[in-house]
Short mmCIF file of C-alpha atoms in Angstrom, two decimals:
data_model
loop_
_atom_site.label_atom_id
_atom_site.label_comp_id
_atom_site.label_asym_id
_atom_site.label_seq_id
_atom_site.Cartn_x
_atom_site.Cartn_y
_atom_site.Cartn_z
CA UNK A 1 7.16 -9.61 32.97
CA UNK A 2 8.99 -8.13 30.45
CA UNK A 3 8.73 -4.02 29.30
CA UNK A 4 10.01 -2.79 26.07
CA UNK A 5 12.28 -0.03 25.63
CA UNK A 6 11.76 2.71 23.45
CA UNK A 7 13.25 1.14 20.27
CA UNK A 8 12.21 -1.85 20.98
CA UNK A 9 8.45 -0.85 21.65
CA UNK A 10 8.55 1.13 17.76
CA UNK A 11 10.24 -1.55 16.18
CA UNK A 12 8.26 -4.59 17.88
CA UNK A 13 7.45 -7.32 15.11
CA UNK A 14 3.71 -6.76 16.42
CA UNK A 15 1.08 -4.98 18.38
CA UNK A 16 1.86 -3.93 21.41
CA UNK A 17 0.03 -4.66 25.44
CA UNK A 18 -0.45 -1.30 27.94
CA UNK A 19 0.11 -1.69 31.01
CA UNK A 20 -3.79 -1.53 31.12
CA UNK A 21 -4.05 -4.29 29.43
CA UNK A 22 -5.16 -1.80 25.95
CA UNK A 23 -4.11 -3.46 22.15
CA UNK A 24 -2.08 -0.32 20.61
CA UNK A 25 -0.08 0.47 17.62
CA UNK A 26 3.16 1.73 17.80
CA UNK A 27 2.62 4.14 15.08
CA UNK A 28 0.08 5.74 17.18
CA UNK A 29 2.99 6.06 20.16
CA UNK A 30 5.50 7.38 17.48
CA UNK A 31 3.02 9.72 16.02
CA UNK A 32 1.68 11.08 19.15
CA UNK A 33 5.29 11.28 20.73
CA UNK A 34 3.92 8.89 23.67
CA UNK A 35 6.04 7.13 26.66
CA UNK A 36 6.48 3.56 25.75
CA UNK A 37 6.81 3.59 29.70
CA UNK A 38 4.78 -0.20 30.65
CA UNK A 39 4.26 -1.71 27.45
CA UNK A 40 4.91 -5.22 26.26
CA UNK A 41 4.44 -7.25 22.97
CA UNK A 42 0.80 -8.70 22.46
CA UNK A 43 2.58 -11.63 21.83
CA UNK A 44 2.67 -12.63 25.20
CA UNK A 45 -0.99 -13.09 24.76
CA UNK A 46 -1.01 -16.95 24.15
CA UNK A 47 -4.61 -16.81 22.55
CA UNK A 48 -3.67 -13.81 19.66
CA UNK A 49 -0.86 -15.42 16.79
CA UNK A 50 1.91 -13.66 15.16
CA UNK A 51 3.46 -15.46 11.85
CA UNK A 52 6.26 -14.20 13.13
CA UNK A 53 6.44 -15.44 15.89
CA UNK A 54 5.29 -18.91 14.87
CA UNK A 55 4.10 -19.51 11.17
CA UNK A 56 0.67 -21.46 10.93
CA UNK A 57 -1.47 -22.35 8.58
CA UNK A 58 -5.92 -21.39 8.96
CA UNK A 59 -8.75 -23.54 7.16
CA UNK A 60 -10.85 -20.62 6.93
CA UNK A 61 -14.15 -23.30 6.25
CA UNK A 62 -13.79 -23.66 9.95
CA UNK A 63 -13.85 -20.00 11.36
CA UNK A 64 -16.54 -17.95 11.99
CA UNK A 65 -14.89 -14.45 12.92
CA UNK A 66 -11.61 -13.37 12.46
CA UNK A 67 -10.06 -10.49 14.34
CA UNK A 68 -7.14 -8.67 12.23
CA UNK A 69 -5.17 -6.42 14.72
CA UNK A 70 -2.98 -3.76 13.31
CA UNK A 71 -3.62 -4.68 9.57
CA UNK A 72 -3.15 -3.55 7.03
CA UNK A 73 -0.39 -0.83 7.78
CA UNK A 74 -0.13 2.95 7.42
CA UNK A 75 0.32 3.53 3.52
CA UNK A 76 -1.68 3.27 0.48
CA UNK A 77 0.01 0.99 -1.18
CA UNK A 78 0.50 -1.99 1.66
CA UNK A 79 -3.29 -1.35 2.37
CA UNK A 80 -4.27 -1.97 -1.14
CA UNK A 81 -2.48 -5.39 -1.25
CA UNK A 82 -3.15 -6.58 2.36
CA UNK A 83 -7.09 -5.71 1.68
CA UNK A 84 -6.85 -8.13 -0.69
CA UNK A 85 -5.93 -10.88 0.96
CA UNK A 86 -8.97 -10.01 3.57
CA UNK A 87 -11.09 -10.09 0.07
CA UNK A 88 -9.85 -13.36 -1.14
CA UNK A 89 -10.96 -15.07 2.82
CA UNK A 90 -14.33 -13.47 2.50
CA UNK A 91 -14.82 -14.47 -1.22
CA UNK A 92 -13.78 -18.03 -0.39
CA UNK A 93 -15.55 -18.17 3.14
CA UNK A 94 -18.60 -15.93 2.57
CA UNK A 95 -19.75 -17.07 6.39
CA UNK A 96 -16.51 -15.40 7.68
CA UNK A 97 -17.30 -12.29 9.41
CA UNK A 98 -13.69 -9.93 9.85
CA UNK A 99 -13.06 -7.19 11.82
CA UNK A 100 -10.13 -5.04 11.06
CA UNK A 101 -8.14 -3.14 14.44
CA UNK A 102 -6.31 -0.12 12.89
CA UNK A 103 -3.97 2.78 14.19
CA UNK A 104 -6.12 5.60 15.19
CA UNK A 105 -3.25 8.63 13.97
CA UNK A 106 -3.45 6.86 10.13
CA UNK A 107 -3.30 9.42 7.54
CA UNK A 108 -6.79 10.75 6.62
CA UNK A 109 -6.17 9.17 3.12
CA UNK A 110 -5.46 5.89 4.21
CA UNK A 111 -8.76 6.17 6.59
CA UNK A 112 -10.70 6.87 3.97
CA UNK A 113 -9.41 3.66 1.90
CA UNK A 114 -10.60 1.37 4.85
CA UNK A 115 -14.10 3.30 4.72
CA UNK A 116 -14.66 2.54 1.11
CA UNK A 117 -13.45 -1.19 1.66
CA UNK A 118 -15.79 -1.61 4.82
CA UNK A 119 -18.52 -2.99 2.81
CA UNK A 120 -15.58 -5.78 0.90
CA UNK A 121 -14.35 -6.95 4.00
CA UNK A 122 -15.51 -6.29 7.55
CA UNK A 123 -16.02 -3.89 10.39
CA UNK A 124 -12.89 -1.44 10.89
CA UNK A 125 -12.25 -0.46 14.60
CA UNK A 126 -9.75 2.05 15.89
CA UNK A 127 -7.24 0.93 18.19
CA UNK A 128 -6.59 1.20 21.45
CA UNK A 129 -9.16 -1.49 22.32
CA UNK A 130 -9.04 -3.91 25.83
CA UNK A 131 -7.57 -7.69 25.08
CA UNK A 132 -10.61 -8.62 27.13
CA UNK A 133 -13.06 -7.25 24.59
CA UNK A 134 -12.02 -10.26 21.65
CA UNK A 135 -13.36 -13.78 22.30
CA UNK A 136 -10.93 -16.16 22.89
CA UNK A 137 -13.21 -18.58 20.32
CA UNK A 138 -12.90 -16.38 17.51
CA UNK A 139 -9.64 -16.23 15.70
CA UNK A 140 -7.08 -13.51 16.31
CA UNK A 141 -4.48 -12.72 14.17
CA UNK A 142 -1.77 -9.74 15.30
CA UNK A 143 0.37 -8.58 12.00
CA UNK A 144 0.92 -5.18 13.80
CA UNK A 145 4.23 -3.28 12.81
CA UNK A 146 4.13 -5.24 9.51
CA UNK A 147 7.67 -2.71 8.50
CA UNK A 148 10.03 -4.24 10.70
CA UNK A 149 9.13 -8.08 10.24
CA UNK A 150 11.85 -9.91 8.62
CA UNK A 151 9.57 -11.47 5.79
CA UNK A 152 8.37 -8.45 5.10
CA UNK A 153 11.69 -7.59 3.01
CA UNK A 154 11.93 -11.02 1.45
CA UNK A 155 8.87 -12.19 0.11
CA UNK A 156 6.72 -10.61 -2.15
CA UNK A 157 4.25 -8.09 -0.57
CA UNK A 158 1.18 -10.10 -1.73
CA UNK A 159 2.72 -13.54 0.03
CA UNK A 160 3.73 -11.78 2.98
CA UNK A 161 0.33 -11.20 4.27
CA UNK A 162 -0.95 -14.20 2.42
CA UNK A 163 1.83 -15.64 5.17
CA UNK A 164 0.78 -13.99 8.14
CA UNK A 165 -3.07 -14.52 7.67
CA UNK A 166 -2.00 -18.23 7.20
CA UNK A 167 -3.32 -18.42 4.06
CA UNK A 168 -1.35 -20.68 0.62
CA UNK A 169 -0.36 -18.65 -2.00
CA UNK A 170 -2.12 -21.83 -4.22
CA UNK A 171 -5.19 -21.03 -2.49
CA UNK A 172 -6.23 -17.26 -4.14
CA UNK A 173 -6.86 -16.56 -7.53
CA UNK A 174 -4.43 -14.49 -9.97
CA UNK A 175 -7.44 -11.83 -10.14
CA UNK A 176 -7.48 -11.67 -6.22
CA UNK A 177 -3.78 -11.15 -6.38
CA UNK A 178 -4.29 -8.64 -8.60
CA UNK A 179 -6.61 -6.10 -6.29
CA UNK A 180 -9.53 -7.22 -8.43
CA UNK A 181 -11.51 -5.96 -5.29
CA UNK A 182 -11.26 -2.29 -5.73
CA UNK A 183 -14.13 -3.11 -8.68
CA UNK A 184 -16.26 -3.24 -6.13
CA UNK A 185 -16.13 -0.09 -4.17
CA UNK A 186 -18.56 2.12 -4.36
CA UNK A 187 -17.40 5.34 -5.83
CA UNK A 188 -19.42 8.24 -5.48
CA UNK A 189 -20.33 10.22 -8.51
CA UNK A 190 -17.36 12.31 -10.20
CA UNK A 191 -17.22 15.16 -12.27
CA UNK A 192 -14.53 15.38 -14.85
CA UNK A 193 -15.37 18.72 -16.28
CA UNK A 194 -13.94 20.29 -17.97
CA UNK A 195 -11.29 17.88 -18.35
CA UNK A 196 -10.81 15.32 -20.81
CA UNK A 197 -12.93 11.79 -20.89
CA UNK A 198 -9.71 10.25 -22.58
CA UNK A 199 -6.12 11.00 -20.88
CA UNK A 200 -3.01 9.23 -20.01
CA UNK A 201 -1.88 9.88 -16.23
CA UNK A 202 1.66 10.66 -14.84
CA UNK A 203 1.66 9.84 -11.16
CA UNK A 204 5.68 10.22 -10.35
CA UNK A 205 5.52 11.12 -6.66
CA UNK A 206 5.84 8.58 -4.20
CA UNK A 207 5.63 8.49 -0.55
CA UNK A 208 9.56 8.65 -0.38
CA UNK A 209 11.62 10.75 -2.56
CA UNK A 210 14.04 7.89 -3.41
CA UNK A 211 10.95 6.22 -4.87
CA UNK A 212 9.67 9.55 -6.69
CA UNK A 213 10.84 10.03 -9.87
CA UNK A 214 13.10 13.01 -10.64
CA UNK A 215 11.48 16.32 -11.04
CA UNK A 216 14.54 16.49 -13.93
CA UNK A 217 12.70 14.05 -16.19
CA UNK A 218 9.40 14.85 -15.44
CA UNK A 219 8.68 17.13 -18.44
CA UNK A 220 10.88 14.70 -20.80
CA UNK A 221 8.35 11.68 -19.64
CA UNK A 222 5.39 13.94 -19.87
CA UNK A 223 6.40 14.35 -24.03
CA UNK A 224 7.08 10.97 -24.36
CA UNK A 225 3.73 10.06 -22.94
CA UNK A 226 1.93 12.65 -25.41
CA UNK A 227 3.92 11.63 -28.44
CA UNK A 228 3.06 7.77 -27.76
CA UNK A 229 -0.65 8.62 -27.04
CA UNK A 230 -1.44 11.30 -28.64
CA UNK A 231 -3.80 11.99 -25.14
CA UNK A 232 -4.00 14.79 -23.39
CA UNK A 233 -1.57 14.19 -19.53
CA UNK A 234 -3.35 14.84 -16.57
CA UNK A 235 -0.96 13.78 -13.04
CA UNK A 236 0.31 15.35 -9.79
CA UNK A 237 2.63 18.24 -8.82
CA UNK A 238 3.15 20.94 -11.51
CA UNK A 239 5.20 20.53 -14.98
CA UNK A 240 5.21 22.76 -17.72
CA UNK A 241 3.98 21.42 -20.85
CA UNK A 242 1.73 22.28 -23.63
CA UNK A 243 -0.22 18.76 -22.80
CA UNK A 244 -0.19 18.49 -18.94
CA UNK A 245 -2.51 19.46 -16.36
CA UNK A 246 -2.28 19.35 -12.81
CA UNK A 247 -4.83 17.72 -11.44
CA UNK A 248 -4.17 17.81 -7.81
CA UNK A 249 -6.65 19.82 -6.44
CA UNK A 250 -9.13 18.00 -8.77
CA UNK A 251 -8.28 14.64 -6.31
CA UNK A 252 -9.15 16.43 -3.01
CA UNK A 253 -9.54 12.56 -1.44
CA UNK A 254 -9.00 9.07 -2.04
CA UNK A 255 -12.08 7.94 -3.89
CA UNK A 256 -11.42 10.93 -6.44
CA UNK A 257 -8.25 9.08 -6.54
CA UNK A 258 -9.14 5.98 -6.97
CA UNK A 259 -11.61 7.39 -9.99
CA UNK A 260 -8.50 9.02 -12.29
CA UNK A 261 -7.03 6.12 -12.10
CA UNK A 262 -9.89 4.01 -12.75
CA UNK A 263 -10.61 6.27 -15.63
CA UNK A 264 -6.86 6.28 -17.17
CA UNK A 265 -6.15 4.81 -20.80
CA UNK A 266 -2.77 4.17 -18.79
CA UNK A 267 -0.91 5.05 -15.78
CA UNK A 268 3.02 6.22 -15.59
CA UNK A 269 4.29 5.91 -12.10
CA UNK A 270 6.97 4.51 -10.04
CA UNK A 271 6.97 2.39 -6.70
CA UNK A 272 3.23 4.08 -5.45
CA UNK A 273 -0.13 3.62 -4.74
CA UNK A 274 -1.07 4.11 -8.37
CA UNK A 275 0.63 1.23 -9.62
CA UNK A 276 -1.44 -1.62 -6.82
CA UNK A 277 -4.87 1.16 -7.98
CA UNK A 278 -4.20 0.56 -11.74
CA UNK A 279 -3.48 -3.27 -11.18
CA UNK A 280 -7.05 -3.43 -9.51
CA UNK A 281 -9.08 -1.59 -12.46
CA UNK A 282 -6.91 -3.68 -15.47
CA UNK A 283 -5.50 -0.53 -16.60
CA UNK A 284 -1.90 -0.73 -18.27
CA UNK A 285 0.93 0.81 -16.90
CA UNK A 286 4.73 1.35 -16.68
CA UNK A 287 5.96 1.93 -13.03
CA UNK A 288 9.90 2.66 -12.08
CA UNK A 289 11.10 1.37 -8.69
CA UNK A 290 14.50 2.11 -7.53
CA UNK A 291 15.12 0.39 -4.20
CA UNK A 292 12.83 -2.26 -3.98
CA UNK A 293 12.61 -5.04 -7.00
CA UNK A 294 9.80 -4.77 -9.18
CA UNK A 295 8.75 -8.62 -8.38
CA UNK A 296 8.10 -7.86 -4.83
CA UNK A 297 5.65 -5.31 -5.26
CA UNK A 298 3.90 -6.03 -9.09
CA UNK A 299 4.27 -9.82 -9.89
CA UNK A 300 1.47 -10.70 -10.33
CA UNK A 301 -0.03 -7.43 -12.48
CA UNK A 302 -0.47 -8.69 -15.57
CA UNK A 303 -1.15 -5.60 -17.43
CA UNK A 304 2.14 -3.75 -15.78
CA UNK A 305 5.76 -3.40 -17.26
CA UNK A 306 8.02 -2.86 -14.29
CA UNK A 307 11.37 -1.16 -15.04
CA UNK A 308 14.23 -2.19 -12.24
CA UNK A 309 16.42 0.66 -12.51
CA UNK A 310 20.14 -0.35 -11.59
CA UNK A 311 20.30 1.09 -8.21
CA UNK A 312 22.33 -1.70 -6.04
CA UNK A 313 23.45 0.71 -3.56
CA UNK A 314 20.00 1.43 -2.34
CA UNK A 315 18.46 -2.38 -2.51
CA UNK A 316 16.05 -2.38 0.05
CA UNK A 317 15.58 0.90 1.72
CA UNK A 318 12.36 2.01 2.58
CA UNK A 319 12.65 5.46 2.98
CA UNK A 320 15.18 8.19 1.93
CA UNK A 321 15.64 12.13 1.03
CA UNK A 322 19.48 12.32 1.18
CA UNK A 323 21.52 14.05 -1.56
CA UNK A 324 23.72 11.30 -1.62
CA UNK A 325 20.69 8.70 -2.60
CA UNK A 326 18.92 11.04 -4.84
CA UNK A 327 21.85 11.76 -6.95
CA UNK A 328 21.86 8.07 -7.48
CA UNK A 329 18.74 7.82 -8.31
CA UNK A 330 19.12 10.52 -10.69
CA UNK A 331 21.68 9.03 -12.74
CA UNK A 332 19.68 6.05 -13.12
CA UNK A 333 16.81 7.72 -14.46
CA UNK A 334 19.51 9.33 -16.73
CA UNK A 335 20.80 6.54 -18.02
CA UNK A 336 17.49 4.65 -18.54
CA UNK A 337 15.75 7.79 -20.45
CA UNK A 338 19.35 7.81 -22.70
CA UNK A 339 18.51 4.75 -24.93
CA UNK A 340 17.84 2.13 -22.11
CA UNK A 341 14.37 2.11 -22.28
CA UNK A 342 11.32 3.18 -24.27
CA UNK A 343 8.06 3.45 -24.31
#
């Protein structure tokens, strides 16, 4: 029997087996600051598959239940796009009944985005639960630890878990690839006042600061946005100017969130959730990324201009604060706001 090592137990391509035989995330481990003492991969549980451990392909016409362990990762962003994919299989296969297994030390935001998406796709269950507890005739599908598998960096976010779910890319509609499904949360009711009905929104921080844009250029985006819309700015973090309002407070939880953006005549972001929101509500927008291409993440957005700011050093990182990187990102952002781009 083979036991995982500390690195190798927070960087398995997959769930992970206690020695009690319990289904756990490794995020919950690395959150919690928990021995990885006695654990092995779940995928040396023959009945549960792993894409990448062997790619398959599912005819959902033929399955009554599937079991989605560890999906849909820890951010807003991946959750938004792998939630989708769960949409498209239930929108295809309306006799499909899904269950969703998910870290139990998420961030409260991300919680909240599977609670609103409960009624879309399925029953949501915290992990740890006992291997024993999943019939072996229902289909299991483990795309724990999403981060470290090596698709994830090479495909486009959309056809990786189109991938591990074993589902075609030919097989899902442009509006399903598109997070049509956030039209049908429920939001509750939302009180604007005494804010504007019409606004523009600036959402420039991002879960890394290497994704962020620049507090620098913040105000000098803000006036562009104003002179081009003539709208009142509303976004998040503080920036002085005449037009902007902070708005942060006013978005105490995700379904507030989920409402500015809803309720945007058009979103200015970079590489965040705002971007995969705005794509689901048809709302135009302009998004920056900076060390991941704009085609892996917005392809298939039709109302979104993606800007690739020429950043070569820092293709492919996922998350970074040091001087060294910001300073490159800053001189993009330079360049690109001196002549290289409009808006």
């Amino acid at each position: 029997m083979t036991y995982l090592d500390q690195l190798s137990a927070l960087t398995n391509a997959g769930s992970l087996l206690s020695a009690n035989d319990e289904i756990v995330a490794s995020y919950d481990l690395e959150v919690e600051g928990a021995s990885v003492d006695g654990y092995r991969s779940l995928a040396t549980v023959s009945a549960i598959r792993n894409a990448n451990v062997e790619a398959f392909e599912i005819d959902y016409s033929r399955v009554s239940r599937l079991h989605v362990i560890n999906g849909m990762g820890v951010t807003l962003g991946d959750s938004i796009i792998g939630i989708s994919v769960l949409a498209a299989i239930r929108r295809a296969n309306p006799a499909v009944s899904i269950c969703i297994y998910r870290p139990r030390r998420d961030p409260e935001y991300v919680r909240q985005l599977y609670k609103l998406a409960e009624p879309v796709v399925g029953e949501i269950i915290d992990l740890p639960v006992h291997v024993g507890s999943m019939s072996r005739d229902d289909l299991l599908l483990d795309i724990g630890n999403h981060l470290f598998w090596p698709n994830f960096a090479s495909m486009p976010m959309i056809d990786f878990f189109l991938w591990s779910l074993g589902v075609s890319p030919d097989a899902v509609t442009a509006a399903d690839k598109a997070n049509e499904w956030l039209r049908q949360v429920k939001l509750p009711p939302f009180n604007r006042d005494p804010l504007p009905e019409k606004y523009v929104l600036f959402c420039p921080i991002a879960s890394t600061p290497v994704r962020s844009i620049p507090e620098p250029f913040r105000v000098e985006l803000v006036e562009r946005m104003w002179q081009k819309f003539n709208l009142p700015v509303l976004g998040f973090g503080k920036i002085d100017h005449a037009h902007y309002t902070d708005i942060t407070k006013r978005s105490c939880d995700t379904a507030a969130f989920l409402a500015w953006v809803k309720g945007a005549r058009f979103v200015l972001t970079s590489d965040t959730a705002a971007v995969h929101i705005a794509a689901g509500f048809d709302v135009p927008t302009v998004a920056f990324f900076t060390t991941i291409a704009a085609e892996m993440r917005v392809r298939d957005y039709p109302n979104c201009t993606a800007v690739d700011l020429p950043l070569p050093d820092l293709a492919g990182i996922q998350a970074s604060g040091r001087a060294a990187d910001l300073q490159l990102v800053e001189r993009a952002y330079r360049w690109l706001l001196d002549g290289h781009w409009a808006l």
